[in-house]
mmCIF file of C-alpha atoms (C1' of nucleotides) in Angstrom:
data_model
loop_
_atom_site.group_PDB
_atom_site.id
_atom_site.type_symbol
_atom_site.label_atom_id
_atom_site.label_comp_id
_atom_site.label_asym_id
_atom_site.label_seq_id
_atom_site.Cartn_x
_atom_site.Cartn_y
_atom_site.Cartn_z
ATOM 1 C CA MET H 1 20.776 10.409 4.003
ATOM 2 C CA GLY H 2 18.118 9.208 6.357
ATOM 3 C CA ARG H 3 17.425 10.867 9.586
ATOM 4 C CA ALA H 4 17.995 9.304 12.939
ATOM 5 C CA PRO H 5 15.413 6.913 14.330
ATOM 6 C CA CYS H 6 12.398 8.657 15.743
ATOM 7 C CA CYS H 7 13.275 7.560 19.200
ATOM 8 C CA SER H 8 15.778 5.612 21.125
ATOM 9 C CA LYS H 9 15.029 1.950 20.864
ATOM 10 C CA VAL H 10 16.628 1.235 24.170
ATOM 11 C CA GLY H 11 14.169 0.021 26.734
ATOM 12 C CA LEU H 12 11.220 0.114 24.406
ATOM 13 C CA HIS H 13 8.904 -2.768 23.801
ATOM 14 C CA ARG H 14 8.783 -4.214 20.359
ATOM 15 C CA GLY H 15 6.865 -6.926 18.675
ATOM 16 C CA PRO H 16 3.230 -7.798 19.141
ATOM 17 C CA TRP H 17 1.099 -5.519 21.234
ATOM 18 C CA THR H 18 -0.427 -6.796 24.413
ATOM 19 C CA PRO H 19 -4.078 -6.191 25.303
ATOM 20 C CA ARG H 20 -2.920 -3.925 28.084
ATOM 21 C CA GLU H 21 -0.913 -1.782 25.704
ATOM 22 C CA ASP H 22 -3.845 -1.632 23.359
ATOM 23 C CA THR H 23 -6.063 -0.489 26.167
ATOM 24 C CA LEU H 24 -3.634 2.167 27.290
ATOM 25 C CA LEU H 25 -3.250 3.503 23.805
ATOM 26 C CA THR H 26 -6.937 3.456 23.057
ATOM 27 C CA LYS H 27 -7.857 5.173 26.271
ATOM 28 C CA TYR H 28 -5.259 7.824 25.810
ATOM 29 C CA ILE H 29 -6.318 8.630 22.283
ATOM 30 C CA GLN H 30 -9.963 8.629 23.229
ATOM 31 C CA ALA H 31 -9.157 11.131 25.919
ATOM 32 C CA HIS H 32 -6.667 13.306 24.087
ATOM 33 C CA GLY H 33 -7.106 12.611 20.445
ATOM 34 C CA GLU H 34 -4.625 11.533 17.831
ATOM 35 C CA GLY H 35 -1.398 13.254 17.074
ATOM 36 C CA HIS H 36 1.788 14.114 18.916
ATOM 37 C CA TRP H 37 2.884 10.572 18.439
ATOM 38 C CA ARG H 38 6.331 11.174 19.682
ATOM 39 C CA SER H 39 5.264 12.248 23.110
ATOM 40 C CA LEU H 40 2.205 10.052 23.233
ATOM 41 C CA PRO H 41 3.839 6.857 24.482
ATOM 42 C CA LYS H 42 5.319 8.563 27.485
ATOM 43 C CA LYS H 43 2.113 10.324 28.369
ATOM 44 C CA ALA H 44 0.091 7.182 27.848
ATOM 45 C CA GLY H 45 2.458 5.120 29.910
ATOM 46 C CA LEU H 46 3.606 3.003 27.024
ATOM 47 C CA LEU H 47 7.094 1.749 26.431
ATOM 48 C CA ARG H 48 6.694 2.022 22.725
ATOM 49 C CA CYS H 49 8.048 4.111 19.943
ATOM 50 C CA GLY H 50 5.650 6.810 18.804
ATOM 51 C CA LYS H 51 5.705 5.398 15.352
ATOM 52 C CA SER H 52 4.703 2.054 16.666
ATOM 53 C CA CYS H 53 1.810 3.622 18.544
ATOM 54 C CA ARG H 54 0.654 5.444 15.477
ATOM 55 C CA LEU H 55 0.824 2.303 13.392
ATOM 56 C CA ARG H 56 -1.020 0.255 15.951
ATOM 57 C CA TRP H 57 -3.741 2.848 16.166
ATOM 58 C CA MET H 58 -4.058 3.417 12.471
ATOM 59 C CA ASN H 59 -4.011 -0.203 11.460
ATOM 60 C CA TYR H 60 -5.706 -1.914 14.301
ATOM 61 C CA LEU H 61 -7.248 0.056 17.109
ATOM 62 C CA ARG H 62 -8.912 2.874 15.235
ATOM 63 C CA PRO H 63 -12.694 2.703 15.319
ATOM 64 C CA ASN H 64 -14.610 1.567 12.272
ATOM 65 C CA ILE H 65 -11.820 -0.563 10.951
ATOM 66 C CA LYS H 66 -13.037 -3.525 8.998
ATOM 67 C CA ARG H 67 -10.927 -6.579 9.383
ATOM 68 C CA GLY H 68 -10.632 -9.576 7.151
ATOM 69 C CA ASN H 69 -13.141 -10.771 4.613
ATOM 70 C CA ILE H 70 -12.311 -8.553 1.722
ATOM 71 C CA THR H 71 -15.482 -8.696 -0.292
ATOM 72 C CA PRO H 72 -15.487 -9.426 -4.007
ATOM 73 C CA ASP H 73 -16.483 -5.831 -4.603
ATOM 74 C CA GLU H 74 -13.604 -4.552 -2.556
ATOM 75 C CA ASP H 75 -11.335 -7.018 -4.225
ATOM 76 C CA ASP H 76 -12.346 -5.759 -7.607
ATOM 77 C CA LEU H 77 -12.032 -2.159 -6.553
ATOM 78 C CA ILE H 78 -8.557 -2.744 -5.206
ATOM 79 C CA ILE H 79 -7.486 -4.215 -8.495
ATOM 80 C CA ARG H 80 -8.925 -1.345 -10.430
ATOM 81 C CA LEU H 81 -7.548 1.301 -8.163
ATOM 82 C CA HIS H 82 -4.190 -0.342 -8.171
ATOM 83 C CA SER H 83 -4.218 -0.363 -11.916
ATOM 84 C CA LEU H 84 -4.730 3.374 -11.798
ATOM 85 C CA LEU H 85 -2.750 4.357 -8.758
ATOM 86 C CA GLY H 86 -0.083 1.730 -8.492
ATOM 87 C CA ASN H 87 1.287 1.022 -5.046
ATOM 88 C CA ARG H 88 -0.303 4.086 -3.557
ATOM 89 C CA TRP H 89 -1.809 2.075 -0.773
ATOM 90 C CA SER H 90 -2.926 4.997 1.271
ATOM 91 C CA LEU H 91 -4.864 6.417 -1.634
ATOM 92 C CA ILE H 92 -6.394 3.077 -2.403
ATOM 93 C CA ALA H 93 -7.285 2.606 1.237
ATOM 94 C CA GLY H 94 -8.930 5.988 1.228
ATOM 95 C CA ARG H 95 -11.319 4.658 -1.330
ATOM 96 C CA LEU H 96 -12.196 1.644 0.796
ATOM 97 C CA PRO H 97 -13.864 2.761 4.004
ATOM 98 C CA GLY H 98 -12.654 0.898 7.029
ATOM 99 C CA ARG H 99 -9.684 -0.578 5.279
ATOM 100 C CA THR H 100 -6.137 0.385 6.073
ATOM 101 C CA ASP H 101 -3.321 0.846 3.671
ATOM 102 C CA ASN H 102 -1.413 -1.890 5.415
ATOM 103 C CA GLU H 103 -4.245 -4.320 5.052
ATOM 104 C CA ILE H 104 -4.683 -3.544 1.409
ATOM 105 C CA LYS H 105 -0.991 -3.789 0.827
ATOM 106 C CA ASN H 106 -0.917 -7.159 2.525
ATOM 107 C CA TYR H 107 -3.957 -8.308 0.642
ATOM 108 C CA TRP H 108 -2.416 -7.280 -2.595
ATOM 109 C CA ASN H 109 0.865 -8.927 -1.881
ATOM 110 C CA THR H 110 -0.623 -12.150 -0.607
ATOM 111 C CA HIS H 111 -3.644 -12.586 -2.816
ATOM 112 C CA LEU H 112 -3.981 -10.324 -5.771
ATOM 113 C CA SER H 113 -0.479 -10.194 -7.094
ATOM 114 C CA LYS H 114 -0.390 -13.946 -7.156
ATOM 115 C CA ARG H 115 -3.765 -14.211 -8.726
ATOM 116 C CA LEU H 116 -2.888 -11.731 -11.376
ATOM 117 C CA SER H 117 0.329 -13.473 -12.102
ATOM 118 C CA ILE H 118 -1.553 -16.710 -12.464
ATOM 119 C CA ILE H 119 -3.989 -15.039 -14.803
ATOM 120 C CA GLY H 120 -1.054 -13.707 -16.663
ATOM 121 C CA GLN H 121 0.089 -17.236 -17.202
ATOM 122 C CA GLY H 122 -3.151 -18.008 -18.888
ATOM 123 C CA SER H 123 -4.457 -20.035 -16.040
ATOM 124 C CA THR H 124 -7.927 -20.131 -14.684
ATOM 125 C CA ASP H 125 -10.550 -17.493 -14.491
ATOM 126 C CA PRO H 126 -9.720 -15.171 -11.615
ATOM 127 C CA ASP H 127 -13.133 -15.145 -10.021
ATOM 128 C CA THR H 128 -13.596 -18.828 -10.285
ATOM 129 C CA ASP H 129 -10.169 -19.236 -8.970
ATOM 130 C CA LYS H 130 -10.782 -16.959 -6.058
ATOM 131 C CA LYS H 131 -14.145 -18.311 -5.077
ATOM 132 C CA SER H 132 -13.113 -21.875 -5.230
ATOM 133 C CA THR H 133 -9.995 -21.307 -3.280
ATOM 134 C CA GLU H 134 -10.798 -18.927 -0.489
ATOM 135 C CA PRO H 135 -9.289 -18.833 1.944
ATOM 136 C CA GLY H 136 -6.350 -19.945 0.028
ATOM 137 C CA HIS H 137 -6.592 -23.661 -0.229
ATOM 138 C CA GLU H 138 -6.276 -24.583 -3.864
ATOM 139 C CA LEU H 139 -4.674 -21.298 -4.671
ATOM 140 C CA LYS H 140 -1.986 -21.895 -2.143
ATOM 141 C CA ARG H 141 -1.175 -25.140 -3.778
ATOM 142 C CA LYS H 142 -1.226 -23.658 -7.214
ATOM 143 C CA THR H 143 1.024 -20.828 -6.301
ATOM 144 C CA SER H 144 3.313 -23.055 -4.393
ATOM 145 C CA LYS H 145 3.674 -25.263 -7.392
ATOM 146 C CA ILE H 146 4.818 -22.489 -9.630
ATOM 147 C CA LYS H 147 7.368 -21.400 -7.137
ATOM 148 C CA ASN H 148 10.997 -22.040 -7.439
ATOM 149 C CA LYS H 149 11.680 -24.985 -5.255
ATOM 150 C CA ASN H 150 15.128 -24.416 -3.998
ATOM 151 C CA SER H 151 14.492 -26.494 -0.985
ATOM 152 C CA ASN H 152 15.770 -24.828 2.127
ATOM 153 C CA THR H 153 15.085 -26.536 5.340
ATOM 154 C CA ASN H 154 17.161 -24.223 7.443
ATOM 155 C CA LYS H 155 14.947 -21.716 9.143
ATOM 156 C CA ASN H 156 17.495 -19.011 8.547
ATOM 157 C CA ASN H 157 16.937 -19.533 4.911
ATOM 158 C CA LYS H 158 13.272 -18.943 5.302
ATOM 159 C CA SER H 159 13.401 -15.297 4.521
ATOM 160 C CA ASN H 160 15.861 -15.816 1.747
ATOM 161 C CA ASN H 161 13.640 -18.443 0.379
ATOM 162 C CA ARG H 162 10.752 -16.054 0.548
ATOM 163 C CA LYS H 163 12.755 -13.437 -1.176
ATOM 164 C CA MET H 164 13.529 -15.890 -3.898
ATOM 165 C CA LYS H 165 9.895 -16.712 -4.184
ATOM 166 C CA ASN H 166 8.909 -13.124 -4.315
ATOM 167 C CA LYS H 167 11.515 -12.406 -6.879
ATOM 168 C CA GLY H 168 10.182 -15.224 -8.863
ATOM 169 C CA MET H 169 6.712 -13.853 -8.605
ATOM 170 C CA ALA H 170 7.890 -10.429 -9.524
ATOM 171 C CA ASN H 171 9.560 -11.797 -12.580
ATOM 172 C CA ILE H 172 6.472 -13.639 -13.552
ATOM 173 C CA GLN H 173 4.503 -10.505 -13.049
ATOM 174 C CA SER H 174 6.735 -8.356 -15.088
ATOM 175 C CA GLU H 175 6.606 -10.863 -17.855
ATOM 176 C CA LYS H 176 3.012 -11.860 -17.772
ATOM 177 C CA GLN H 177 1.053 -9.170 -16.104
ATOM 178 C CA LYS H 178 -1.936 -7.782 -17.836
ATOM 179 C CA VAL H 179 -3.250 -5.361 -15.337
ATOM 180 C CA HIS H 180 -0.494 -3.466 -13.710
ATOM 181 C CA LEU H 181 3.155 -2.884 -13.456
ATOM 182 C CA PRO H 182 4.722 -3.034 -10.065
ATOM 183 C CA LYS H 183 6.381 0.305 -10.060
ATOM 184 C CA PRO H 184 5.143 3.685 -11.082
ATOM 185 C CA THR H 185 7.034 5.380 -13.810
ATOM 186 C CA ARG H 186 8.062 8.933 -13.560
ATOM 187 C CA ILE H 187 7.135 10.790 -16.635
ATOM 188 C CA ALA H 188 7.457 14.386 -15.617
ATOM 189 C CA SER H 189 9.966 16.368 -13.708
ATOM 190 C CA PHE H 190 7.872 19.082 -12.182
ATOM 191 C CA PRO H 191 7.183 18.863 -8.485
ATOM 192 C CA ILE H 192 4.052 17.144 -7.449
ATOM 193 C CA ARG H 193 2.408 16.687 -4.110
ATOM 194 C CA ARG H 194 0.565 13.668 -2.969
ATOM 195 C CA ASN H 195 -2.030 15.682 -1.183
ATOM 196 C CA GLU H 196 -3.039 17.577 -4.234
ATOM 197 C CA SER H 197 -4.467 14.600 -5.888
ATOM 198 C CA PHE H 198 -7.450 14.289 -8.112
ATOM 199 C CA ASP H 199 -8.834 17.722 -7.828
ATOM 200 C CA CYS H 200 -6.712 20.305 -9.367
ATOM 201 C CA SER H 201 -9.267 22.993 -8.871
ATOM 202 C CA THR H 202 -9.225 22.785 -5.141
ATOM 203 C CA ASN H 203 -6.005 22.533 -3.340
ATOM 204 C CA SER H 204 -7.735 20.262 -0.974
ATOM 205 C CA GLY H 205 -6.109 18.382 1.792
ATOM 206 C CA SER H 206 -2.932 19.054 3.538
ATOM 207 C CA SER H 207 -2.287 15.940 5.451
ATOM 208 C CA GLY H 208 -0.593 13.989 2.769
ATOM 209 C CA GLN H 209 2.786 14.465 1.374
ATOM 210 C CA GLU H 210 4.438 13.649 -1.854
ATOM 211 C CA ARG H 211 7.959 12.922 -2.700
ATOM 212 C CA SER H 212 9.123 14.793 -5.660
ATOM 213 C CA GLU H 213 10.250 11.627 -7.330
ATOM 214 C CA ASP H 214 6.771 10.296 -6.994
ATOM 215 C CA VAL H 215 5.738 12.272 -9.953
ATOM 216 C CA GLN H 216 4.165 9.505 -11.806
ATOM 217 C CA CYS H 217 1.996 8.498 -14.563
ATOM 218 C CA PHE H 218 -0.418 6.040 -13.140
ATOM 219 C CA GLY H 219 -1.420 5.020 -16.535
ATOM 220 C CA SER H 220 1.981 3.923 -17.407
ATOM 221 C CA LYS H 221 1.423 1.232 -14.862
ATOM 222 C CA VAL H 222 -1.667 0.016 -16.569
ATOM 223 C CA GLU H 223 -0.377 -0.774 -19.933
ATOM 224 C CA GLY H 224 -0.782 2.854 -20.707
ATOM 225 C CA ILE H 225 -3.906 4.057 -19.047
ATOM 226 C CA PRO H 226 -2.569 7.400 -18.272
ATOM 227 C CA TRP H 227 -4.707 9.508 -20.403
ATOM 228 C CA CYS H 228 -8.121 8.331 -21.371
ATOM 229 C CA HIS H 229 -10.236 10.258 -23.779
ATOM 230 C CA LEU H 230 -13.547 10.385 -22.067
ATOM 231 C CA GLU H 231 -16.208 12.763 -23.100
ATOM 232 C CA ASP H 232 -18.211 12.833 -19.957
ATOM 233 C CA VAL H 233 -16.747 12.232 -16.603
ATOM 234 C CA PRO H 234 -19.049 13.115 -13.777
ATOM 235 C CA TRP H 235 -16.464 13.867 -11.161
ATOM 236 C CA ASN H 236 -15.150 17.308 -10.866
ATOM 237 C CA GLY H 237 -11.755 16.138 -9.896
ATOM 238 C CA PHE H 238 -11.339 14.241 -13.092
ATOM 239 C CA LYS H 239 -13.248 16.306 -15.475
ATOM 240 C CA ASP H 240 -10.860 19.165 -15.385
ATOM 241 C CA GLY H 241 -7.847 17.153 -16.164
ATOM 242 C CA GLY H 242 -7.838 14.578 -13.459
ATOM 243 C CA ASP H 243 -4.930 14.429 -11.171
ATOM 244 C CA GLN H 244 -2.742 16.867 -12.832
ATOM 245 C CA GLU H 245 -0.520 17.242 -9.870
ATOM 246 C CA ASN H 246 0.189 13.595 -9.873
ATOM 247 C CA GLY H 247 0.563 13.417 -13.546
ATOM 248 C CA VAL H 248 -2.585 11.504 -14.064
ATOM 249 C CA GLY H 249 -5.791 12.456 -15.649
ATOM 250 C CA PHE H 250 -7.981 12.343 -18.628
ATOM 251 C CA LEU H 251 -7.918 14.447 -21.674
ATOM 252 C CA ILE H 252 -11.262 15.992 -22.110
ATOM 253 C CA GLY H 253 -11.552 18.438 -24.855
ATOM 254 C CA GLY H 254 -8.513 20.591 -24.851
ATOM 255 C CA GLY H 255 -7.614 19.843 -21.316
ATOM 256 C CA ASP H 256 -7.245 22.243 -18.494
ATOM 257 C CA HIS H 257 -4.811 24.999 -18.983
ATOM 258 C CA ARG H 258 -5.088 26.571 -15.616
ATOM 259 C CA HIS H 259 -1.859 24.963 -14.798
ATOM 260 C CA GLY H 260 -0.729 25.034 -18.347
ATOM 261 C CA LEU H 261 2.409 23.138 -17.832
ATOM 262 C CA VAL H 262 0.773 19.996 -16.646
ATOM 263 C CA ASN H 263 -1.419 19.305 -19.550
ATOM 264 C CA ASN H 264 1.206 20.331 -21.928
ATOM 265 C CA VAL H 265 3.385 17.758 -20.426
ATOM 266 C CA SER H 266 0.658 15.229 -20.393
ATOM 267 C CA ASP H 267 -0.372 15.788 -23.966
ATOM 268 C CA PHE H 268 3.084 15.488 -25.197
ATOM 269 C CA ASP H 269 4.659 13.139 -22.810
ATOM 270 C CA LEU H 270 1.965 10.817 -21.629
ATOM 271 C CA GLN H 271 0.364 10.182 -24.902
ATOM 272 C CA SER H 272 3.654 9.449 -26.408
ATOM 273 C CA HIS H 273 3.883 6.645 -23.882
ATOM 274 C CA LEU H 274 0.594 5.129 -24.762
ATOM 275 C CA PRO H 275 0.750 1.872 -26.522
ATOM 276 C CA THR H 276 -1.033 2.612 -29.690
ATOM 277 C CA GLY H 277 -2.370 -0.809 -30.414
ATOM 278 C CA ASP H 278 -4.445 -1.234 -27.296
ATOM 279 C CA HIS H 279 -6.386 1.922 -27.083
ATOM 280 C CA ASN H 280 -9.817 0.387 -27.080
ATOM 281 C CA SER H 281 -9.061 -1.811 -24.164
ATOM 282 C CA LEU H 282 -7.691 1.131 -22.286
ATOM 283 C CA GLU H 283 -10.805 3.111 -22.804
ATOM 284 C CA LYS H 284 -12.811 0.124 -21.806
ATOM 285 C CA LEU H 285 -10.900 -0.194 -18.587
ATOM 286 C CA CYS H 286 -11.352 3.472 -17.854
ATOM 287 C CA GLU H 287 -15.036 3.201 -18.511
ATOM 288 C CA GLU H 288 -15.322 0.185 -16.284
ATOM 289 C CA TYR H 289 -13.574 2.049 -13.569
ATOM 290 C CA PHE H 290 -15.847 5.010 -13.847
ATOM 291 C CA GLU H 291 -18.881 2.786 -13.887
ATOM 292 C CA LEU H 292 -17.722 1.314 -10.654
ATOM 293 C CA LEU H 293 -17.220 4.706 -9.162
ATOM 294 C CA LYS H 294 -20.602 5.860 -10.402
ATOM 295 C CA ALA H 295 -22.221 2.958 -8.663
ATOM 296 C CA GLU H 296 -20.502 3.888 -5.487
ATOM 297 C CA GLU H 297 -21.356 7.495 -5.962
ATOM 298 C CA SER H 298 -25.034 6.718 -6.009
ATOM 299 C CA GLN H 299 -24.751 5.167 -2.601
ATOM 300 C CA VAL H 300 -22.575 7.694 -0.923
ATOM 301 C CA GLU H 301 -22.771 11.339 -1.635
ATOM 302 C CA LEU H 302 -19.305 12.536 -2.344
ATOM 303 C CA ASP H 303 -18.385 15.919 -3.573
ATOM 304 C CA SER H 304 -15.561 14.660 -5.651
ATOM 305 C CA PHE H 305 -13.306 11.774 -6.182
ATOM 306 C CA ALA H 306 -10.552 13.780 -4.653
ATOM 307 C CA GLU H 307 -12.404 14.290 -1.438
ATOM 308 C CA SER H 308 -13.196 10.637 -1.157
ATOM 309 C CA LEU H 309 -9.597 9.763 -1.621
ATOM 310 C CA LEU H 310 -8.576 12.156 1.043
ATOM 311 C CA LEU H 311 -11.076 10.953 3.588
ATOM 312 C "C1'" DA Q 1 3.037 -37.781 14.598
ATOM 313 C "C1'" DA Q 2 6.768 -35.284 12.949
ATOM 314 C "C1'" DA Q 3 9.042 -32.634 9.685
ATOM 315 C "C1'" DC Q 4 8.715 -29.703 6.157
ATOM 316 C "C1'" DA Q 5 6.798 -26.100 3.057
ATOM 317 C "C1'" DC Q 6 4.316 -22.329 2.609
ATOM 318 C "C1'" DC Q 7 1.198 -18.444 3.695
ATOM 319 C "C1'" DC Q 8 -0.611 -14.526 6.304
ATOM 320 C "C1'" DC Q 9 -0.298 -10.273 8.373
ATOM 321 C "C1'" DA Q 10 1.214 -7.315 12.299
ATOM 322 C "C1'" DA Q 11 5.009 -4.838 12.992
ATOM 323 C "C1'" DC Q 12 9.247 -2.767 11.767
ATOM 324 C "C1'" DC Q 13 12.411 -0.046 8.848
ATOM 325 C "C1'" DG Q 14 14.131 3.543 5.979
ATOM 326 C "C1'" DC Q 15 13.049 7.300 3.540
ATOM 327 C "C1'" DC Q 16 10.841 11.599 2.360
ATOM 328 C "C1'" DA Q 17 8.131 16.070 2.537
ATOM 329 C "C1'" DC Q 18 6.841 19.540 5.235
ATOM 330 C "C1'" DA Q 19 6.685 22.736 9.136
ATOM 331 C "C1'" DG Q 20 8.941 25.148 12.541
ATOM 332 C "C1'" DT Q 21 12.963 27.478 14.277
ATOM 333 C "C1'" DT T 1 19.406 29.102 4.222
ATOM 334 C "C1'" DA T 2 20.257 25.317 7.069
ATOM 335 C "C1'" DC T 3 18.891 22.364 10.405
ATOM 336 C "C1'" DT T 4 15.735 19.574 13.192
ATOM 337 C "C1'" DG T 5 11.464 17.304 14.479
ATOM 338 C "C1'" DT T 6 7.359 15.084 13.067
ATOM 339 C "C1'" DG T 7 4.024 12.591 10.458
ATOM 340 C "C1'" DG T 8 3.291 9.624 6.882
ATOM 341 C "C1'" DC T 9 4.242 6.311 3.230
ATOM 342 C "C1'" DG T 10 5.739 2.052 0.885
ATOM 343 C "C1'" DG T 11 8.761 -1.930 1.249
ATOM 344 C "C1'" DT T 12 10.184 -5.694 3.962
ATOM 345 C "C1'" DT T 13 10.520 -8.983 7.726
ATOM 346 C "C1'" DG T 14 9.617 -12.840 10.671
ATOM 347 C "C1'" DG T 15 6.580 -15.311 14.063
ATOM 348 C "C1'" DG T 16 2.886 -18.095 14.120
ATOM 349 C "C1'" DG T 17 -0.478 -20.778 11.867
ATOM 350 C "C1'" DT T 18 -1.903 -24.183 8.446
ATOM 351 C "C1'" DG T 19 -1.521 -27.607 4.914
ATOM 352 C "C1'" DT T 20 1.221 -31.344 2.857
ATOM 353 C "C1'" DT T 21 4.303 -35.113 2.730
#
DNA sequence: AAACACCCCAACCGCCACAGT
DNA sequence: TACTGTGGCGGTTGGGGTGTT
């Protein structure tokens, strides 16, 4: 049962924000800081829902937000992180400074999922494809051609049409995908918190939250990446069992038994979900991912992967 | 030039976890 | 313990823009 809307919608502005509203919100937050979103609109003189204010700030007005022009590096990182984290956009965004979860989500939905589905169909090379098509010329045509053309000219059918398209894409993905699965798979039943990700040794972070049903095995989304046997992983958060709380990690040696239960589950449960025939490629993907992170690590001093995710 | 088809992305929605009472 | 308020997340929508026919 969902709770009531955060505020009465009556009399509140909706839709696109005006420059004036942006200014009001920005000035208020600059003066008083973030938080107290519910009361913020009133105090700031905005006829907006607090949620709307928060979203506008987080996704658009916040300083240091990068907009547009996802670089090839970011693109690649998104794909890799998504393969590990699934649709955990906020976590992925935390790994991409200046990018918002919404932007990454949109980018994934509009660019990457299509591209990957095309790759899955044995089409062109992804990079070639991307470079030759940005911003979406040839690709648009390609993707449009593989779409189900139930011609609907009625504008009311637009969204239905889109849904059909998306369903079609989802089907293609589920059939052809090589990199990820769309939905995380729960593999354990113990409670897990989103904020306790990637560093089991430090209960770092308290801002995030995790739904109990979000207990997931990331790896199960990556054709069984969940548990990579890596001998030397230079990040504290991973080395001791990875994201135990989120049911993800890497078996190193005997694993970490500080939380006993988790690795026991992982050893038994996760590995039993690993596709046995593709182990080398899984390790390769893990290694690639860590190489990428290493490269980043040399540029930016981070205490741990966990901390970077929680930035 | 007009109509149509499609894409992009800002914004909205519903749900959940957690904290406070 | 039960309830309520809040912040946050992921999924979805739809207006506007762009390309094609």
